[in-house]
């Protein structure tokens, strides 16, 4: 938890991690926000909804403007992210029944193929909720899906379906016949993680989606 005996713990910026064969960067910051309870309170009165065309398996609501201001003021303290610019940010709660997931929602995904985009997750809940896992596609060896790789990626998914069948109607967990996990960021209250938006990843929500309280803020940023 971010507080001890009523005093806020200092923000902890972990050394940059590198995952997999492609050395996917992963930033982790603990005790990140000075008042996570205020963010949880803001989420409690926010209007959550599903958006047409959004593959996120749950509900979203706009993140507070004050959170965006805090992030802009804080990013210069995080090495390598000093000039990153926030594009959008939302509260997000994974709630979808696995039985209703589309096949593409049952496997690791990427958020944007551009090389200059980063994804951010701010955990505003606690274990036993799970964090985020990162994966390699076995057939191609891809850990990141760039613009140049996208056509081969689509062909490889079609080949996977022919060879292995559609993925089961569950949230993705661990290793499978088509994906190998290359790393993970465990969930901790008030932890922020950032990683390339084009890396293959998934939320570890299989065991906790029925609760409806795996609260996060998800965001996209652009590097200069």
Tab-separated table of C-alpha atoms in Angstrom:
chain	number	residue	atom	x	y	z
A	1	UNK	CA	0.000	0.000	0.000
A	2	UNK	CA	1.222	3.536	-0.685
A	3	UNK	CA	0.974	4.763	2.915
A	4	UNK	CA	2.509	3.605	6.166
A	5	UNK	CA	1.455	4.934	9.579
A	6	UNK	CA	-0.339	7.813	7.878
A	7	UNK	CA	2.749	8.957	5.967
A	8	UNK	CA	3.016	8.615	2.230
A	9	UNK	CA	5.858	6.438	1.020
A	10	UNK	CA	8.293	8.128	-1.373
A	11	UNK	CA	7.838	7.469	-5.066
A	12	UNK	CA	10.085	4.617	-6.211
A	13	UNK	CA	11.252	4.532	-9.826
A	14	UNK	CA	12.595	1.068	-10.577
A	15	UNK	CA	15.484	0.506	-12.991
A	16	UNK	CA	14.315	0.066	-16.565
A	17	UNK	CA	13.632	-3.605	-17.323
A	18	UNK	CA	14.158	-5.230	-20.735
A	19	UNK	CA	11.995	-8.206	-21.683
A	20	UNK	CA	12.426	-10.951	-24.243
A	21	UNK	CA	14.638	-11.252	-27.287
A	22	UNK	CA	13.616	-7.814	-28.541
A	23	UNK	CA	14.527	-6.152	-25.225
A	24	UNK	CA	11.069	-4.651	-24.770
A	25	UNK	CA	11.420	-1.773	-22.263
A	26	UNK	CA	9.256	-1.816	-19.143
A	27	UNK	CA	9.105	1.098	-16.705
A	28	UNK	CA	7.702	0.471	-13.201
A	29	UNK	CA	7.024	3.213	-10.639
A	30	UNK	CA	5.659	2.474	-7.163
A	31	UNK	CA	3.867	4.861	-4.768
A	32	UNK	CA	3.408	6.907	-7.908
A	33	UNK	CA	0.503	9.268	-7.160
A	34	UNK	CA	0.344	11.484	-4.046
A	35	UNK	CA	-3.380	10.820	-3.461
A	36	UNK	CA	-4.581	7.552	-5.007
A	37	UNK	CA	-7.625	7.574	-2.697
A	38	UNK	CA	-8.854	10.709	-4.457
A	39	UNK	CA	-8.599	8.916	-7.800
A	40	UNK	CA	-10.588	5.962	-6.470
A	41	UNK	CA	-13.215	8.406	-5.167
A	42	UNK	CA	-13.375	10.115	-8.569
A	43	UNK	CA	-13.908	6.760	-10.254
A	44	UNK	CA	-16.755	5.965	-7.858
A	45	UNK	CA	-18.815	8.865	-9.266
A	46	UNK	CA	-17.642	8.606	-12.896
A	47	UNK	CA	-19.944	7.466	-15.693
A	48	UNK	CA	-18.489	4.233	-17.035
A	49	UNK	CA	-19.593	2.863	-20.392
A	50	UNK	CA	-18.516	0.557	-23.190
A	51	UNK	CA	-17.520	2.203	-26.465
A	52	UNK	CA	-18.403	0.871	-29.897
A	53	UNK	CA	-15.374	-0.630	-31.582
A	54	UNK	CA	-13.309	-0.671	-28.382
A	55	UNK	CA	-11.746	-4.086	-27.868
A	56	UNK	CA	-11.092	-3.436	-24.183
A	57	UNK	CA	-13.111	-6.125	-22.340
A	58	UNK	CA	-14.889	-3.820	-19.933
A	59	UNK	CA	-15.954	-0.260	-19.199
A	60	UNK	CA	-14.189	3.089	-19.389
A	61	UNK	CA	-14.680	6.629	-18.113
A	62	UNK	CA	-12.540	9.749	-18.688
A	63	UNK	CA	-9.704	10.124	-16.208
A	64	UNK	CA	-9.655	13.361	-14.162
A	65	UNK	CA	-7.897	16.342	-15.700
A	66	UNK	CA	-5.901	16.639	-12.486
A	67	UNK	CA	-4.414	13.196	-13.153
A	68	UNK	CA	-3.173	14.377	-16.556
A	69	UNK	CA	-1.651	17.467	-14.932
A	70	UNK	CA	0.075	15.299	-12.322
A	71	UNK	CA	1.472	13.008	-15.005
A	72	UNK	CA	2.851	15.907	-17.044
A	73	UNK	CA	4.583	17.266	-13.942
A	74	UNK	CA	5.902	13.840	-12.912
A	75	UNK	CA	7.189	12.391	-16.194
A	76	UNK	CA	10.440	14.426	-16.044
A	77	UNK	CA	11.360	12.379	-12.953
A	78	UNK	CA	11.174	9.113	-14.899
A	79	UNK	CA	14.331	8.514	-16.985
A	80	UNK	CA	13.665	8.144	-20.688
A	81	UNK	CA	10.142	9.581	-20.421
A	82	UNK	CA	10.981	13.229	-19.801
A	83	UNK	CA	9.450	14.465	-23.063
A	84	UNK	CA	6.603	11.972	-23.475
A	85	UNK	CA	3.223	13.576	-24.196
A	86	UNK	CA	-0.118	12.257	-22.980
A	87	UNK	CA	-2.661	11.635	-25.747
A	88	UNK	CA	-5.565	10.145	-23.789
A	89	UNK	CA	-6.348	8.602	-20.406
A	90	UNK	CA	-9.333	6.704	-19.035
A	91	UNK	CA	-10.463	4.863	-15.961
A	92	UNK	CA	-10.914	1.227	-16.988
A	93	UNK	CA	-12.512	-1.783	-15.291
A	94	UNK	CA	-12.346	-5.255	-16.889
A	95	UNK	CA	-15.814	-6.768	-16.523
A	96	UNK	CA	-16.636	-8.851	-19.597
A	97	UNK	CA	-17.653	-12.457	-19.124
A	98	UNK	CA	-15.029	-14.637	-20.868
A	99	UNK	CA	-17.821	-16.511	-22.634
A	100	UNK	CA	-18.605	-13.336	-24.596
A	101	UNK	CA	-15.037	-12.468	-25.605
A	102	UNK	CA	-14.278	-12.250	-29.303
A	103	UNK	CA	-11.388	-14.488	-30.435
A	104	UNK	CA	-9.042	-11.482	-30.709
A	105	UNK	CA	-9.780	-10.652	-27.053
A	106	UNK	CA	-8.629	-14.095	-25.927
A	107	UNK	CA	-4.991	-13.639	-26.949
A	108	UNK	CA	-2.255	-11.086	-26.210
A	109	UNK	CA	-2.739	-7.849	-28.125
A	110	UNK	CA	-0.994	-4.591	-28.965
A	111	UNK	CA	-2.448	-1.101	-28.619
A	112	UNK	CA	-0.799	0.795	-31.497
A	113	UNK	CA	1.804	-0.302	-34.080
A	114	UNK	CA	3.736	2.995	-34.114
A	115	UNK	CA	7.255	2.862	-32.684
A	116	UNK	CA	6.861	6.175	-30.835
A	117	UNK	CA	3.791	5.229	-28.784
A	118	UNK	CA	3.749	4.085	-25.160
A	119	UNK	CA	0.971	2.473	-23.136
A	120	UNK	CA	0.537	3.240	-19.439
A	121	UNK	CA	-1.403	1.411	-16.731
A	122	UNK	CA	-1.951	2.926	-13.281
A	123	UNK	CA	-3.189	0.266	-10.858
A	124	UNK	CA	-5.797	1.626	-8.429
A	125	UNK	CA	-6.705	-1.731	-6.887
A	126	UNK	CA	-4.775	-4.385	-5.031
A	127	UNK	CA	-4.085	-8.123	-5.167
A	128	UNK	CA	-5.525	-10.701	-5.590
A	129	UNK	CA	-6.179	-8.811	-8.839
A	130	UNK	CA	-3.471	-9.610	-11.372
A	131	UNK	CA	-1.154	-7.307	-13.262
A	132	UNK	CA	0.040	-7.359	-16.874
A	133	UNK	CA	1.891	-10.054	-18.820
A	134	UNK	CA	4.043	-9.724	-21.927
A	135	UNK	CA	4.343	-12.333	-24.651
A	136	UNK	CA	6.153	-13.647	-27.711
A	137	UNK	CA	4.211	-15.113	-30.624
A	138	UNK	CA	5.721	-18.551	-31.140
A	139	UNK	CA	5.296	-18.946	-34.907
A	140	UNK	CA	6.754	-15.567	-35.864
A	141	UNK	CA	8.927	-14.783	-32.849
A	142	UNK	CA	7.319	-11.347	-32.718
A	143	UNK	CA	7.207	-9.565	-29.373
A	144	UNK	CA	6.239	-6.239	-30.946
A	145	UNK	CA	3.815	-5.692	-33.836
A	146	UNK	CA	5.111	-2.799	-35.920
A	147	UNK	CA	3.509	-1.306	-39.014
A	148	UNK	CA	5.895	-3.353	-41.168
A	149	UNK	CA	5.052	-6.580	-39.335
A	150	UNK	CA	1.261	-6.119	-39.307
A	151	UNK	CA	0.537	-8.024	-42.577
A	152	UNK	CA	2.642	-11.018	-41.472
A	153	UNK	CA	0.972	-10.856	-38.052
A	154	UNK	CA	-2.506	-11.110	-39.559
A	155	UNK	CA	-1.447	-14.033	-41.734
A	156	UNK	CA	0.131	-15.767	-38.744
A	157	UNK	CA	-3.066	-15.463	-36.679
A	158	UNK	CA	-5.041	-17.037	-39.506
A	159	UNK	CA	-2.503	-19.867	-39.666
A	160	UNK	CA	-2.759	-20.322	-35.881
A	161	UNK	CA	-6.524	-20.721	-36.161
A	162	UNK	CA	-6.098	-23.359	-38.862
A	163	UNK	CA	-3.418	-25.248	-36.966
A	164	UNK	CA	-4.688	-24.952	-33.393
A	165	UNK	CA	-8.304	-23.812	-33.678
A	166	UNK	CA	-9.715	-20.652	-32.150
A	167	UNK	CA	-8.462	-19.766	-28.668
A	168	UNK	CA	-10.761	-20.953	-25.861
A	169	UNK	CA	-13.339	-18.523	-24.493
A	170	UNK	CA	-11.211	-17.468	-21.543
A	171	UNK	CA	-8.903	-14.603	-20.687
A	172	UNK	CA	-5.362	-15.390	-21.771
A	173	UNK	CA	-3.038	-16.702	-19.071
A	174	UNK	CA	0.534	-17.981	-19.114
A	175	UNK	CA	1.983	-19.992	-21.983
A	176	UNK	CA	-0.095	-21.561	-24.737
A	177	UNK	CA	0.536	-23.388	-27.989
A	178	UNK	CA	0.707	-20.027	-29.771
A	179	UNK	CA	2.197	-17.615	-27.208
A	180	UNK	CA	5.058	-17.684	-24.696
A	181	UNK	CA	5.157	-15.300	-21.752
A	182	UNK	CA	8.386	-13.263	-21.638
A	183	UNK	CA	7.713	-11.273	-18.483
A	184	UNK	CA	5.141	-9.709	-16.210
A	185	UNK	CA	4.462	-6.631	-14.097
A	186	UNK	CA	2.731	-7.641	-10.887
A	187	UNK	CA	-0.177	-5.534	-9.710
A	188	UNK	CA	0.447	-3.276	-6.712
A	189	UNK	CA	-1.804	-0.473	-5.487
A	190	UNK	CA	-0.641	2.898	-6.883
A	191	UNK	CA	1.906	1.290	-9.204
A	192	UNK	CA	2.352	2.753	-12.700
A	193	UNK	CA	3.800	0.730	-15.557
A	194	UNK	CA	4.710	1.902	-19.059
A	195	UNK	CA	5.741	-0.109	-22.105
A	196	UNK	CA	5.741	0.204	-25.911
A	197	UNK	CA	2.176	0.279	-27.219
A	198	UNK	CA	3.134	-2.167	-29.969
A	199	UNK	CA	4.347	-4.952	-27.665
A	200	UNK	CA	2.190	-8.047	-27.178
A	201	UNK	CA	0.605	-7.997	-23.731
A	202	UNK	CA	-2.549	-8.804	-21.799
A	203	UNK	CA	-4.100	-8.007	-18.437
A	204	UNK	CA	-4.010	-10.844	-15.928
A	205	UNK	CA	-7.736	-10.653	-15.207
A	206	UNK	CA	-8.862	-14.263	-15.615
A	207	UNK	CA	-9.364	-14.858	-11.887
A	208	UNK	CA	-10.806	-11.481	-10.897
A	209	UNK	CA	-13.058	-10.098	-13.645
A	210	UNK	CA	-16.332	-11.096	-11.866
A	211	UNK	CA	-15.604	-8.663	-9.017
A	212	UNK	CA	-15.951	-5.632	-11.292
A	213	UNK	CA	-13.440	-3.678	-9.219
A	214	UNK	CA	-10.098	-4.142	-10.993
A	215	UNK	CA	-9.783	-0.374	-11.338
A	216	UNK	CA	-6.976	1.104	-13.435
A	217	UNK	CA	-6.192	4.189	-15.433
A	218	UNK	CA	-5.026	3.313	-18.939
A	219	UNK	CA	-3.323	5.861	-21.161
A	220	UNK	CA	-1.474	6.353	-24.419
A	221	UNK	CA	1.582	8.599	-24.720
A	222	UNK	CA	3.815	9.641	-27.603
A	223	UNK	CA	7.577	9.955	-27.456
A	224	UNK	CA	9.211	12.830	-29.370
